């Protein structure tokens, strides 16, 4: 006989029902077409600008020294990358996918750019003991080489996007095959999260804790009519932790520290403020005429294709957090085409890197619960403004990297959870679903881990021939978690027992049927139609 207070009450029938499927994410304060008041929108736009600065500074910090440039060249590349990001974000939100997506620098292009730097035709330009002038000459020549490669690589996305080819491919995407792609678009960047925080744990960890407290705990403790602390958690965290880091710097906490520790922890070691001009407008071909090499162009084209696949996953996450319906394949293809134009601008201006949809800014949409298009367009205005006013922009760009890494921990996880949310459309009791989901995610983590470990130990990838461009064509895609997971899931989902009638429902295909064409759901026109009645001249199908 059981002791205690008797049997537990039976749950009500409605309590046993699963959560209903939601085509649009509920709980979003401002969706894609509903802008917040102007003062709030400006602050939110500035917050997006601060978040995208991390990647904008990190990529030139990696590439410019390898190319032979110093702080002045790094500042010019940061300004140019920021300026072009503003132009690309505006074009994407007005004429591309129309989603509130920030288009910024991409880590996918770093490997082929470094291959250009190490190419034989540049290896004899400068000796480590030679003058600074020769270093700058090498920088300019390698920059012109990357420009040529990016210009050629941009044609891939332009053709695939505007021809409608990507529309035909993505029509075969289902919620099941989208889960690994979107999830690993966030999780695949885990190396930029806590490892970056740990490079200066006394700054990074307080930033991470402060961001979680401001965004998740305080709103439930301090009730207010308007969410302030959670919506502007990034601004509060940056202000508090940056001041704290500056006090550690001026107080001499790192006076006798290792140079690497000083670089990551001190607030006066970025070299950006002193080298930045007061006013400078980036312009096309500012480094001189581009140079072209077939092998380098092919390698960069593969990076462009990988960025295309990764951006597709991030576009799905952005549409979810903007509380829009699923993005129709024709709109997605149009967005990819405009992203290709963005890479063309990267090549014309000389940014040393191509463009992709910013994963961290997609996560910020979730943190603020504001998916307004206008907010992101305002952030593009900040990018252009501060790229021209160099000194002021350099102040914000010198935020310590561990603070930025703390933001990544939260934002990348939000994007990953957006991918997991598509599981609501799938049958999780199906063994077919379990196999495709588990195998694709596992391979998406395991294959790039092998490629990256091999590279870190040997100094080159598993595919190692005398032709660097061929090595990159193989090594770059298989080093991308989102690309591998998306490729495996897409192939298995479209080949494994596809003819079975029950499989169609198991994979969630019927939920996205109405969005396969632009005109089959009236909400698509509300969210994705072009401005200024341009749909009459450029109709979506």
One Martini backbone bead per residue (centre of mass of N, CA, C, O) as a GRO file, in nm:
protein
  541
    1UNK     BB    1   0.095   0.037   0.024
    2UNK     BB    2   0.069   0.360  -0.037
    3UNK     BB    3   0.203   0.644   0.068
    4UNK     BB    4   0.038   0.941   0.137
    5UNK     BB    5  -0.171   1.174  -0.067
    6UNK     BB    6  -0.233   1.010  -0.302
    7UNK     BB    7  -0.348   1.057  -0.601
    8UNK     BB    8  -0.305   1.211  -0.881
    9UNK     BB    9  -0.437   1.417  -1.085
   10UNK     BB   10  -0.590   1.423  -1.371
   11UNK     BB   11  -0.541   1.533  -1.669
   12UNK     BB   12  -0.646   1.721  -1.900
   13UNK     BB   13  -0.710   1.695  -2.228
   14UNK     BB   14  -0.570   1.968  -2.324
   15UNK     BB   15  -0.290   1.903  -2.180
   16UNK     BB   16  -0.219   1.654  -2.387
   17UNK     BB   17  -0.173   1.846  -2.604
   18UNK     BB   18   0.009   1.966  -2.833
   19UNK     BB   19   0.161   2.205  -2.965
   20UNK     BB   20   0.090   2.422  -3.190
   21UNK     BB   21   0.131   2.509  -3.504
   22UNK     BB   22   0.356   2.778  -3.635
   23UNK     BB   23   0.412   2.974  -3.908
   24UNK     BB   24   0.424   3.207  -3.702
   25UNK     BB   25   0.590   3.380  -3.471
   26UNK     BB   26   0.518   3.436  -3.162
   27UNK     BB   27   0.593   3.732  -2.957
   28UNK     BB   28   0.635   3.960  -3.153
   29UNK     BB   29   0.639   4.300  -3.142
   30UNK     BB   30   0.789   4.348  -3.433
   31UNK     BB   31   0.747   4.306  -3.742
   32UNK     BB   32   0.850   4.349  -4.062
   33UNK     BB   33   0.598   4.585  -4.108
   34UNK     BB   34   0.637   4.695  -3.791
   35UNK     BB   35   0.745   4.975  -3.671
   36UNK     BB   36   0.886   5.140  -3.444
   37UNK     BB   37   0.953   5.398  -3.294
   38UNK     BB   38   1.201   5.608  -3.376
   39UNK     BB   39   1.379   5.607  -3.119
   40UNK     BB   40   1.381   5.296  -3.095
   41UNK     BB   41   1.484   5.233  -3.383
   42UNK     BB   42   1.760   5.373  -3.356
   43UNK     BB   43   1.868   5.205  -3.118
   44UNK     BB   44   1.835   4.929  -3.260
   45UNK     BB   45   2.018   4.998  -3.501
   46UNK     BB   46   2.275   5.048  -3.331
   47UNK     BB   47   2.285   4.761  -3.219
   48UNK     BB   48   2.332   4.621  -3.490
   49UNK     BB   49   2.596   4.767  -3.548
   50UNK     BB   50   2.759   4.657  -3.306
   51UNK     BB   51   2.732   4.353  -3.376
   52UNK     BB   52   2.866   4.365  -3.674
   53UNK     BB   53   3.158   4.463  -3.592
   54UNK     BB   54   3.306   4.208  -3.519
   55UNK     BB   55   3.348   4.085  -3.805
   56UNK     BB   56   3.458   4.349  -3.937
   57UNK     BB   57   3.729   4.329  -3.759
   58UNK     BB   58   3.833   4.032  -3.759
   59UNK     BB   59   3.897   3.982  -4.057
   60UNK     BB   60   4.120   4.203  -4.097
   61UNK     BB   61   4.295   4.101  -3.858
   62UNK     BB   62   4.369   3.838  -4.010
   63UNK     BB   63   4.453   3.942  -4.311
   64UNK     BB   64   4.633   4.201  -4.328
   65UNK     BB   65   4.903   4.097  -4.206
   66UNK     BB   66   4.933   3.869  -4.424
   67UNK     BB   67   4.939   4.094  -4.664
   68UNK     BB   68   5.132   4.344  -4.527
   69UNK     BB   69   4.975   4.514  -4.333
   70UNK     BB   70   4.870   4.765  -4.123
   71UNK     BB   71   4.678   4.974  -3.945
   72UNK     BB   72   4.595   5.153  -4.184
   73UNK     BB   73   4.493   4.920  -4.362
   74UNK     BB   74   4.290   4.804  -4.161
   75UNK     BB   75   4.109   5.052  -4.144
   76UNK     BB   76   4.034   5.065  -4.446
   77UNK     BB   77   3.901   4.786  -4.454
   78UNK     BB   78   3.689   4.832  -4.238
   79UNK     BB   79   3.552   5.072  -4.373
   80UNK     BB   80   3.482   4.927  -4.637
   81UNK     BB   81   3.319   4.690  -4.519
   82UNK     BB   82   3.110   4.875  -4.382
   83UNK     BB   83   3.010   5.028  -4.632
   84UNK     BB   84   2.922   4.777  -4.799
   85UNK     BB   85   2.726   4.664  -4.586
   86UNK     BB   86   2.528   4.897  -4.607
   87UNK     BB   87   2.458   4.864  -4.906
   88UNK     BB   88   2.370   4.562  -4.891
   89UNK     BB   89   2.143   4.595  -4.682
   90UNK     BB   90   1.969   4.788  -4.843
   91UNK     BB   91   1.931   4.611  -5.097
   92UNK     BB   92   1.804   4.365  -4.948
   93UNK     BB   93   1.557   4.522  -4.808
   94UNK     BB   94   1.444   4.648  -5.084
   95UNK     BB   95   1.522   4.411  -5.336
   96UNK     BB   96   1.540   4.144  -5.216
   97UNK     BB   97   1.404   3.963  -4.964
   98UNK     BB   98   1.300   4.189  -4.738
   99UNK     BB   99   1.458   4.120  -4.502
  100UNK     BB  100   1.608   4.172  -4.174
  101UNK     BB  101   1.912   4.160  -4.319
  102UNK     BB  102   2.243   4.143  -4.254
  103UNK     BB  103   2.524   4.232  -4.464
  104UNK     BB  104   2.834   4.074  -4.422
  105UNK     BB  105   3.100   3.934  -4.340
  106UNK     BB  106   3.296   3.630  -4.427
  107UNK     BB  107   3.465   3.337  -4.324
  108UNK     BB  108   3.462   3.166  -4.589
  109UNK     BB  109   3.685   3.366  -4.741
  110UNK     BB  110   3.956   3.331  -4.588
  111UNK     BB  111   4.102   3.089  -4.718
  112UNK     BB  112   4.126   3.191  -5.017
  113UNK     BB  113   4.274   3.450  -4.935
  114UNK     BB  114   4.525   3.310  -4.810
  115UNK     BB  115   4.604   3.170  -5.076
  116UNK     BB  116   4.670   3.430  -5.222
  117UNK     BB  117   4.891   3.527  -5.027
  118UNK     BB  118   5.060   3.237  -5.079
  119UNK     BB  119   5.124   3.282  -5.353
  120UNK     BB  120   5.383   3.276  -5.574
  121UNK     BB  121   5.338   3.567  -5.705
  122UNK     BB  122   5.395   3.693  -5.392
  123UNK     BB  123   5.652   3.563  -5.245
  124UNK     BB  124   5.882   3.772  -5.386
  125UNK     BB  125   5.818   4.068  -5.282
  126UNK     BB  126   5.886   3.994  -4.968
  127UNK     BB  127   6.079   4.039  -4.685
  128UNK     BB  128   6.082   4.043  -4.346
  129UNK     BB  129   6.349   4.257  -4.364
  130UNK     BB  130   6.211   4.457  -4.512
  131UNK     BB  131   6.046   4.717  -4.594
  132UNK     BB  132   5.746   4.875  -4.557
  133UNK     BB  133   5.693   4.937  -4.856
  134UNK     BB  134   5.693   4.635  -4.949
  135UNK     BB  135   5.456   4.548  -4.778
  136UNK     BB  136   5.250   4.736  -4.914
  137UNK     BB  137   5.284   4.619  -5.195
  138UNK     BB  138   5.178   4.341  -5.120
  139UNK     BB  139   4.903   4.425  -5.023
  140UNK     BB  140   4.802   4.550  -5.289
  141UNK     BB  141   4.840   4.297  -5.469
  142UNK     BB  142   4.659   4.103  -5.303
  143UNK     BB  143   4.405   4.274  -5.310
  144UNK     BB  144   4.376   4.267  -5.621
  145UNK     BB  145   4.345   3.959  -5.630
  146UNK     BB  146   4.082   3.942  -5.456
  147UNK     BB  147   3.911   4.117  -5.635
  148UNK     BB  148   3.909   3.940  -5.886
  149UNK     BB  149   3.789   3.686  -5.746
  150UNK     BB  150   3.523   3.821  -5.646
  151UNK     BB  151   3.410   3.913  -5.914
  152UNK     BB  152   3.384   3.627  -6.032
  153UNK     BB  153   3.225   3.492  -5.791
  154UNK     BB  154   2.962   3.667  -5.811
  155UNK     BB  155   2.834   3.529  -6.065
  156UNK     BB  156   2.718   3.282  -5.932
  157UNK     BB  157   2.490   3.416  -5.759
  158UNK     BB  158   2.363   3.584  -5.983
  159UNK     BB  159   2.280   3.346  -6.165
  160UNK     BB  160   2.137   3.158  -5.961
  161UNK     BB  161   1.934   3.373  -5.864
  162UNK     BB  162   1.813   3.526  -6.132
  163UNK     BB  163   1.743   3.251  -6.293
  164UNK     BB  164   1.603   3.041  -6.068
  165UNK     BB  165   1.771   2.795  -5.970
  166UNK     BB  166   1.735   2.817  -5.656
  167UNK     BB  167   1.433   2.786  -5.663
  168UNK     BB  168   1.432   2.488  -5.769
  169UNK     BB  169   1.590   2.372  -5.529
  170UNK     BB  170   1.422   2.486  -5.271
  171UNK     BB  171   1.154   2.326  -5.335
  172UNK     BB  172   1.294   2.058  -5.194
  173UNK     BB  173   1.263   2.184  -4.931
  174UNK     BB  174   1.218   2.091  -4.597
  175UNK     BB  175   1.187   2.097  -4.268
  176UNK     BB  176   1.385   1.860  -4.230
  177UNK     BB  177   1.627   1.975  -4.413
  178UNK     BB  178   1.640   2.256  -4.255
  179UNK     BB  179   1.735   2.191  -3.971
  180UNK     BB  180   2.045   2.140  -4.010
  181UNK     BB  181   2.111   2.401  -4.162
  182UNK     BB  182   2.018   2.611  -3.945
  183UNK     BB  183   2.148   2.499  -3.690
  184UNK     BB  184   2.454   2.505  -3.814
  185UNK     BB  185   2.462   2.810  -3.867
  186UNK     BB  186   2.506   2.838  -3.554
  187UNK     BB  187   2.678   2.595  -3.431
  188UNK     BB  188   2.925   2.617  -3.639
  189UNK     BB  189   3.029   2.888  -3.455
  190UNK     BB  190   3.150   2.793  -3.172
  191UNK     BB  191   3.455   2.899  -3.191
  192UNK     BB  192   3.347   3.212  -3.145
  193UNK     BB  193   3.272   3.191  -2.855
  194UNK     BB  194   3.409   3.087  -2.574
  195UNK     BB  195   3.702   3.099  -2.679
  196UNK     BB  196   3.682   3.415  -2.691
  197UNK     BB  197   3.617   3.463  -2.395
  198UNK     BB  198   3.884   3.311  -2.277
  199UNK     BB  199   4.102   3.525  -2.370
  200UNK     BB  200   3.925   3.715  -2.149
  201UNK     BB  201   3.760   3.624  -1.878
  202UNK     BB  202   3.729   3.903  -1.711
  203UNK     BB  203   3.540   4.009  -1.958
  204UNK     BB  204   3.365   3.792  -2.103
  205UNK     BB  205   3.198   3.672  -1.865
  206UNK     BB  206   3.052   3.930  -1.768
  207UNK     BB  207   2.914   3.977  -2.042
  208UNK     BB  208   2.751   3.715  -2.049
  209UNK     BB  209   2.600   3.751  -1.780
  210UNK     BB  210   2.476   4.029  -1.837
  211UNK     BB  211   2.312   3.949  -2.089
  212UNK     BB  212   2.135   3.736  -1.949
  213UNK     BB  213   2.015   3.914  -1.729
  214UNK     BB  214   1.893   4.143  -1.904
  215UNK     BB  215   1.724   3.943  -2.106
  216UNK     BB  216   1.594   3.717  -1.883
  217UNK     BB  217   1.556   3.819  -1.573
  218UNK     BB  218   1.471   4.118  -1.528
  219UNK     BB  219   1.184   4.115  -1.670
  220UNK     BB  220   1.076   3.924  -1.416
  221UNK     BB  221   1.138   4.140  -1.188
  222UNK     BB  222   1.096   4.398  -1.374
  223UNK     BB  223   0.806   4.556  -1.428
  224UNK     BB  224   0.699   4.682  -1.752
  225UNK     BB  225   0.548   4.823  -2.019
  226UNK     BB  226   0.840   4.862  -2.134
  227UNK     BB  227   1.096   4.713  -2.289
  228UNK     BB  228   1.442   4.775  -2.204
  229UNK     BB  229   1.666   4.586  -2.088
  230UNK     BB  230   1.618   4.356  -2.301
  231UNK     BB  231   1.619   4.519  -2.572
  232UNK     BB  232   1.907   4.677  -2.457
  233UNK     BB  233   2.132   4.472  -2.359
  234UNK     BB  234   2.378   4.543  -2.533
  235UNK     BB  235   2.420   4.836  -2.442
  236UNK     BB  236   2.455   4.780  -2.138
  237UNK     BB  237   2.688   4.578  -2.159
  238UNK     BB  238   2.894   4.751  -2.308
  239UNK     BB  239   2.909   4.986  -2.108
  240UNK     BB  240   2.994   4.830  -1.851
  241UNK     BB  241   3.234   4.644  -1.957
  242UNK     BB  242   3.405   4.864  -2.092
  243UNK     BB  243   3.461   5.027  -1.840
  244UNK     BB  244   3.587   4.795  -1.681
  245UNK     BB  245   3.818   4.743  -1.888
  246UNK     BB  246   3.939   5.030  -1.868
  247UNK     BB  247   4.010   5.018  -1.568
  248UNK     BB  248   4.208   4.784  -1.596
  249UNK     BB  249   4.402   4.930  -1.787
  250UNK     BB  250   4.465   5.198  -1.617
  251UNK     BB  251   4.537   5.020  -1.349
  252UNK     BB  252   4.755   4.786  -1.449
  253UNK     BB  253   4.664   4.477  -1.493
  254UNK     BB  254   4.852   4.449  -1.787
  255UNK     BB  255   5.154   4.540  -1.762
  256UNK     BB  256   5.284   4.219  -1.723
  257UNK     BB  257   5.160   4.085  -1.949
  258UNK     BB  258   5.104   3.912  -2.203
  259UNK     BB  259   5.073   4.019  -2.522
  260UNK     BB  260   4.816   3.853  -2.582
  261UNK     BB  261   4.654   3.955  -2.340
  262UNK     BB  262   4.668   4.254  -2.409
  263UNK     BB  263   4.524   4.237  -2.684
  264UNK     BB  264   4.245   4.121  -2.560
  265UNK     BB  265   4.205   4.324  -2.295
  266UNK     BB  266   4.280   4.582  -2.392
  267UNK     BB  267   4.151   4.912  -2.501
  268UNK     BB  268   4.450   5.012  -2.658
  269UNK     BB  269   4.523   4.761  -2.900
  270UNK     BB  270   4.385   4.790  -3.194
  271UNK     BB  271   4.484   5.055  -3.376
  272UNK     BB  272   4.234   5.231  -3.491
  273UNK     BB  273   4.221   5.526  -3.385
  274UNK     BB  274   4.506   5.634  -3.472
  275UNK     BB  275   4.469   5.534  -3.791
  276UNK     BB  276   4.222   5.699  -3.829
  277UNK     BB  277   4.042   5.898  -4.010
  278UNK     BB  278   3.813   6.137  -4.002
  279UNK     BB  279   3.771   6.144  -4.327
  280UNK     BB  280   3.635   5.877  -4.548
  281UNK     BB  281   3.566   5.764  -4.883
  282UNK     BB  282   3.492   5.497  -5.027
  283UNK     BB  283   3.611   5.341  -5.340
  284UNK     BB  284   3.648   5.221  -5.631
  285UNK     BB  285   3.963   5.110  -5.690
  286UNK     BB  286   4.157   5.210  -5.442
  287UNK     BB  287   4.399   4.982  -5.507
  288UNK     BB  288   4.332   4.934  -5.796
  289UNK     BB  289   4.350   4.718  -6.035
  290UNK     BB  290   4.248   4.421  -6.091
  291UNK     BB  291   4.341   4.080  -6.064
  292UNK     BB  292   4.370   3.769  -6.256
  293UNK     BB  293   4.292   3.418  -6.159
  294UNK     BB  294   4.165   3.119  -6.219
  295UNK     BB  295   4.218   2.959  -5.959
  296UNK     BB  296   4.125   3.176  -5.755
  297UNK     BB  297   3.837   3.199  -5.870
  298UNK     BB  298   3.743   2.906  -5.816
  299UNK     BB  299   3.782   2.912  -5.509
  300UNK     BB  300   3.588   3.157  -5.463
  301UNK     BB  301   3.337   3.019  -5.582
  302UNK     BB  302   3.310   2.805  -5.364
  303UNK     BB  303   3.274   3.003  -5.133
  304UNK     BB  304   3.018   3.127  -5.255
  305UNK     BB  305   2.848   2.867  -5.240
  306UNK     BB  306   2.866   2.825  -4.937
  307UNK     BB  307   2.742   3.102  -4.863
  308UNK     BB  308   2.471   3.043  -4.997
  309UNK     BB  309   2.386   2.811  -4.809
  310UNK     BB  310   2.416   2.960  -4.539
  311UNK     BB  311   2.216   3.192  -4.609
  312UNK     BB  312   1.966   3.020  -4.633
  313UNK     BB  313   1.952   2.945  -4.334
  314UNK     BB  314   1.944   3.242  -4.226
  315UNK     BB  315   1.688   3.330  -4.371
  316UNK     BB  316   1.502   3.140  -4.215
  317UNK     BB  317   1.557   3.266  -3.937
  318UNK     BB  318   1.469   3.555  -4.004
  319UNK     BB  319   1.174   3.492  -4.084
  320UNK     BB  320   1.101   3.385  -3.806
  321UNK     BB  321   1.189   3.646  -3.627
  322UNK     BB  322   0.990   3.835  -3.814
  323UNK     BB  323   0.706   3.695  -3.840
  324UNK     BB  324   0.708   3.539  -4.098
  325UNK     BB  325   0.673   3.362  -4.349
  326UNK     BB  326   0.776   3.150  -4.550
  327UNK     BB  327   1.013   3.169  -4.784
  328UNK     BB  328   0.998   3.189  -5.101
  329UNK     BB  329   1.195   3.071  -5.352
  330UNK     BB  330   1.191   3.333  -5.529
  331UNK     BB  331   1.290   3.523  -5.301
  332UNK     BB  332   1.547   3.375  -5.230
  333UNK     BB  333   1.675   3.401  -5.511
  334UNK     BB  334   1.677   3.710  -5.509
  335UNK     BB  335   1.860   3.740  -5.260
  336UNK     BB  336   2.105   3.594  -5.385
  337UNK     BB  337   2.149   3.788  -5.618
  338UNK     BB  338   2.207   4.037  -5.430
  339UNK     BB  339   2.446   3.904  -5.290
  340UNK     BB  340   2.618   3.896  -5.544
  341UNK     BB  341   2.634   4.201  -5.572
  342UNK     BB  342   2.779   4.233  -5.302
  343UNK     BB  343   3.038   4.081  -5.392
  344UNK     BB  344   3.101   4.276  -5.618
  345UNK     BB  345   3.150   4.515  -5.428
  346UNK     BB  346   3.381   4.387  -5.275
  347UNK     BB  347   3.564   4.381  -5.529
  348UNK     BB  348   3.558   4.684  -5.610
  349UNK     BB  349   3.653   4.800  -5.320
  350UNK     BB  350   3.813   4.614  -5.123
  351UNK     BB  351   3.766   4.374  -4.849
  352UNK     BB  352   3.888   4.060  -4.859
  353UNK     BB  353   3.570   3.989  -4.858
  354UNK     BB  354   3.279   3.852  -4.849
  355UNK     BB  355   2.926   3.789  -4.837
  356UNK     BB  356   2.668   3.758  -4.579
  357UNK     BB  357   2.454   3.656  -4.355
  358UNK     BB  358   2.408   3.762  -4.039
  359UNK     BB  359   2.391   3.568  -3.760
  360UNK     BB  360   2.398   3.766  -3.517
  361UNK     BB  361   2.156   3.947  -3.619
  362UNK     BB  362   1.949   3.721  -3.613
  363UNK     BB  363   1.970   3.683  -3.301
  364UNK     BB  364   1.885   3.975  -3.225
  365UNK     BB  365   1.591   3.951  -3.307
  366UNK     BB  366   1.526   3.755  -3.072
  367UNK     BB  367   1.613   3.924  -2.827
  368UNK     BB  368   1.417   4.181  -2.903
  369UNK     BB  369   1.157   4.113  -3.075
  370UNK     BB  370   1.260   4.262  -3.351
  371UNK     BB  371   1.161   4.241  -3.715
  372UNK     BB  372   1.223   4.507  -3.843
  373UNK     BB  373   1.317   4.658  -4.136
  374UNK     BB  374   1.385   4.950  -4.045
  375UNK     BB  375   1.605   4.890  -3.839
  376UNK     BB  376   1.812   4.774  -4.045
  377UNK     BB  377   1.823   5.030  -4.221
  378UNK     BB  378   1.940   5.206  -3.998
  379UNK     BB  379   2.197   5.040  -3.956
  380UNK     BB  380   2.305   5.102  -4.241
  381UNK     BB  381   2.341   5.402  -4.185
  382UNK     BB  382   2.558   5.365  -3.966
  383UNK     BB  383   2.767   5.225  -4.138
  384UNK     BB  384   2.813   5.457  -4.339
  385UNK     BB  385   2.870   5.689  -4.142
  386UNK     BB  386   3.117   5.545  -3.976
  387UNK     BB  387   3.294   5.491  -4.233
  388UNK     BB  388   3.349   5.799  -4.285
  389UNK     BB  389   3.379   5.849  -3.971
  390UNK     BB  390   3.652   5.712  -3.856
  391UNK     BB  391   3.700   5.785  -3.555
  392UNK     BB  392   3.418   5.709  -3.447
  393UNK     BB  393   3.413   5.418  -3.555
  394UNK     BB  394   3.676   5.322  -3.403
  395UNK     BB  395   3.568   5.328  -3.120
  396UNK     BB  396   3.357   5.094  -3.159
  397UNK     BB  397   3.568   4.889  -3.296
  398UNK     BB  398   3.736   4.869  -3.000
  399UNK     BB  399   3.592   4.649  -2.888
  400UNK     BB  400   3.643   4.390  -2.716
  401UNK     BB  401   3.635   4.066  -2.826
  402UNK     BB  402   3.507   3.916  -2.573
  403UNK     BB  403   3.239   4.067  -2.591
  404UNK     BB  404   3.157   3.963  -2.869
  405UNK     BB  405   3.169   3.659  -2.794
  406UNK     BB  406   2.938   3.674  -2.591
  407UNK     BB  407   2.722   3.737  -2.800
  408UNK     BB  408   2.754   3.480  -2.971
  409UNK     BB  409   2.648   3.273  -2.766
  410UNK     BB  410   2.351   3.377  -2.804
  411UNK     BB  411   2.297   3.423  -3.115
  412UNK     BB  412   2.370   3.140  -3.225
  413UNK     BB  413   2.160   2.988  -3.051
  414UNK     BB  414   1.911   3.116  -3.178
  415UNK     BB  415   1.954   3.005  -3.462
  416UNK     BB  416   1.952   2.708  -3.383
  417UNK     BB  417   1.657   2.716  -3.263
  418UNK     BB  418   1.521   2.784  -3.531
  419UNK     BB  419   1.582   2.510  -3.655
  420UNK     BB  420   1.439   2.335  -3.436
  421UNK     BB  421   1.146   2.457  -3.484
  422UNK     BB  422   1.088   2.279  -3.751
  423UNK     BB  423   1.000   2.013  -3.599
  424UNK     BB  424   0.689   2.077  -3.575
  425UNK     BB  425   0.644   1.961  -3.887
  426UNK     BB  426   0.737   1.684  -3.782
  427UNK     BB  427   0.787   1.332  -3.742
  428UNK     BB  428   0.939   1.205  -3.447
  429UNK     BB  429   0.828   0.888  -3.484
  430UNK     BB  430   1.017   0.859  -3.722
  431UNK     BB  431   1.285   0.680  -3.839
  432UNK     BB  432   1.355   0.855  -4.080
  433UNK     BB  433   1.381   1.119  -3.927
  434UNK     BB  434   1.598   1.029  -3.727
  435UNK     BB  435   1.816   0.963  -3.931
  436UNK     BB  436   1.843   1.228  -4.087
  437UNK     BB  437   1.888   1.411  -3.846
  438UNK     BB  438   2.126   1.269  -3.699
  439UNK     BB  439   2.326   1.225  -3.938
  440UNK     BB  440   2.353   1.519  -4.043
  441UNK     BB  441   2.450   1.649  -3.780
  442UNK     BB  442   2.692   1.469  -3.729
  443UNK     BB  443   2.838   1.522  -4.002
  444UNK     BB  444   2.840   1.835  -3.967
  445UNK     BB  445   3.050   1.801  -3.725
  446UNK     BB  446   3.266   1.579  -3.808
  447UNK     BB  447   3.392   1.663  -4.079
  448UNK     BB  448   3.499   1.951  -4.005
  449UNK     BB  449   3.670   1.853  -3.769
  450UNK     BB  450   3.872   1.699  -3.940
  451UNK     BB  451   3.963   1.932  -4.124
  452UNK     BB  452   4.049   2.128  -3.894
  453UNK     BB  453   4.250   1.944  -3.744
  454UNK     BB  454   4.437   1.892  -3.978
  455UNK     BB  455   4.512   2.190  -4.028
  456UNK     BB  456   4.626   2.257  -3.738
  457UNK     BB  457   4.858   2.039  -3.759
  458UNK     BB  458   4.971   2.061  -4.073
  459UNK     BB  459   4.877   2.349  -4.230
  460UNK     BB  460   4.675   2.167  -4.398
  461UNK     BB  461   4.469   2.001  -4.575
  462UNK     BB  462   4.378   1.688  -4.682
  463UNK     BB  463   4.389   1.846  -4.945
  464UNK     BB  464   4.727   1.819  -5.102
  465UNK     BB  465   4.851   2.019  -5.347
  466UNK     BB  466   5.002   2.235  -5.576
  467UNK     BB  467   4.700   2.334  -5.596
  468UNK     BB  468   4.535   2.555  -5.409
  469UNK     BB  469   4.261   2.584  -5.549
  470UNK     BB  470   4.186   2.282  -5.529
  471UNK     BB  471   4.198   2.256  -5.226
  472UNK     BB  472   3.970   2.466  -5.168
  473UNK     BB  473   3.737   2.326  -5.322
  474UNK     BB  474   3.738   2.095  -5.096
  475UNK     BB  475   3.794   2.219  -4.805
  476UNK     BB  476   3.581   2.442  -4.766
  477UNK     BB  477   3.303   2.287  -4.767
  478UNK     BB  478   3.412   2.062  -4.543
  479UNK     BB  479   3.438   2.311  -4.316
  480UNK     BB  480   3.120   2.334  -4.324
  481UNK     BB  481   2.857   2.259  -4.130
  482UNK     BB  482   2.608   2.359  -4.292
  483UNK     BB  483   2.679   2.231  -4.563
  484UNK     BB  484   2.696   1.934  -4.484
  485UNK     BB  485   2.420   1.904  -4.346
  486UNK     BB  486   2.247   2.007  -4.583
  487UNK     BB  487   2.341   1.803  -4.795
  488UNK     BB  488   2.264   1.540  -4.652
  489UNK     BB  489   1.964   1.606  -4.596
  490UNK     BB  490   1.875   1.665  -4.889
  491UNK     BB  491   1.949   1.391  -5.010
  492UNK     BB  492   1.791   1.199  -4.819
  493UNK     BB  493   1.504   1.335  -4.840
  494UNK     BB  494   1.505   1.292  -5.179
  495UNK     BB  495   1.572   0.950  -5.171
  496UNK     BB  496   1.419   0.838  -4.912
  497UNK     BB  497   1.120   0.710  -4.954
  498UNK     BB  498   0.955   0.926  -5.131
  499UNK     BB  499   0.695   0.753  -5.240
  500UNK     BB  500   0.575   0.760  -4.973
  501UNK     BB  501   0.290   0.889  -4.833
  502UNK     BB  502   0.389   0.933  -4.530
  503UNK     BB  503   0.648   1.101  -4.583
  504UNK     BB  504   0.530   1.378  -4.651
  505UNK     BB  505   0.439   1.430  -4.356
  506UNK     BB  506   0.698   1.366  -4.196
  507UNK     BB  507   0.863   1.615  -4.351
  508UNK     BB  508   0.650   1.871  -4.384
  509UNK     BB  509   0.563   1.951  -4.680
  510UNK     BB  510   0.260   2.054  -4.650
  511UNK     BB  511   0.329   2.326  -4.496
  512UNK     BB  512   0.500   2.448  -4.767
  513UNK     BB  513   0.317   2.446  -5.020
  514UNK     BB  514   0.196   2.747  -5.016
  515UNK     BB  515   0.517   2.863  -5.056
  516UNK     BB  516   0.621   2.773  -5.345
  517UNK     BB  517   0.447   3.018  -5.418
  518UNK     BB  518   0.384   3.353  -5.411
  519UNK     BB  519   0.048   3.339  -5.479
  520UNK     BB  520  -0.072   3.115  -5.260
  521UNK     BB  521  -0.012   3.352  -5.044
  522UNK     BB  522  -0.103   3.661  -4.926
  523UNK     BB  523   0.137   3.718  -4.722
  524UNK     BB  524   0.374   3.744  -4.921
  525UNK     BB  525   0.307   4.029  -5.022
  526UNK     BB  526   0.338   4.174  -4.749
  527UNK     BB  527   0.650   4.082  -4.698
  528UNK     BB  528   0.796   4.054  -5.023
  529UNK     BB  529   0.729   4.289  -5.177
  530UNK     BB  530   0.806   4.535  -5.374
  531UNK     BB  531   0.872   4.847  -5.408
  532UNK     BB  532   0.726   5.086  -5.610
  533UNK     BB  533   0.575   4.870  -5.794
  534UNK     BB  534   0.796   4.648  -5.905
  535UNK     BB  535   0.619   4.387  -5.952
  536UNK     BB  536   0.531   4.460  -6.244
  537UNK     BB  537   0.837   4.421  -6.358
  538UNK     BB  538   0.913   4.197  -6.106
  539UNK     BB  539   0.783   3.916  -6.089
  540UNK     BB  540   0.670   3.668  -5.879
  541UNK     BB  541   0.649   3.287  -5.860
   0.00000   0.00000   0.00000
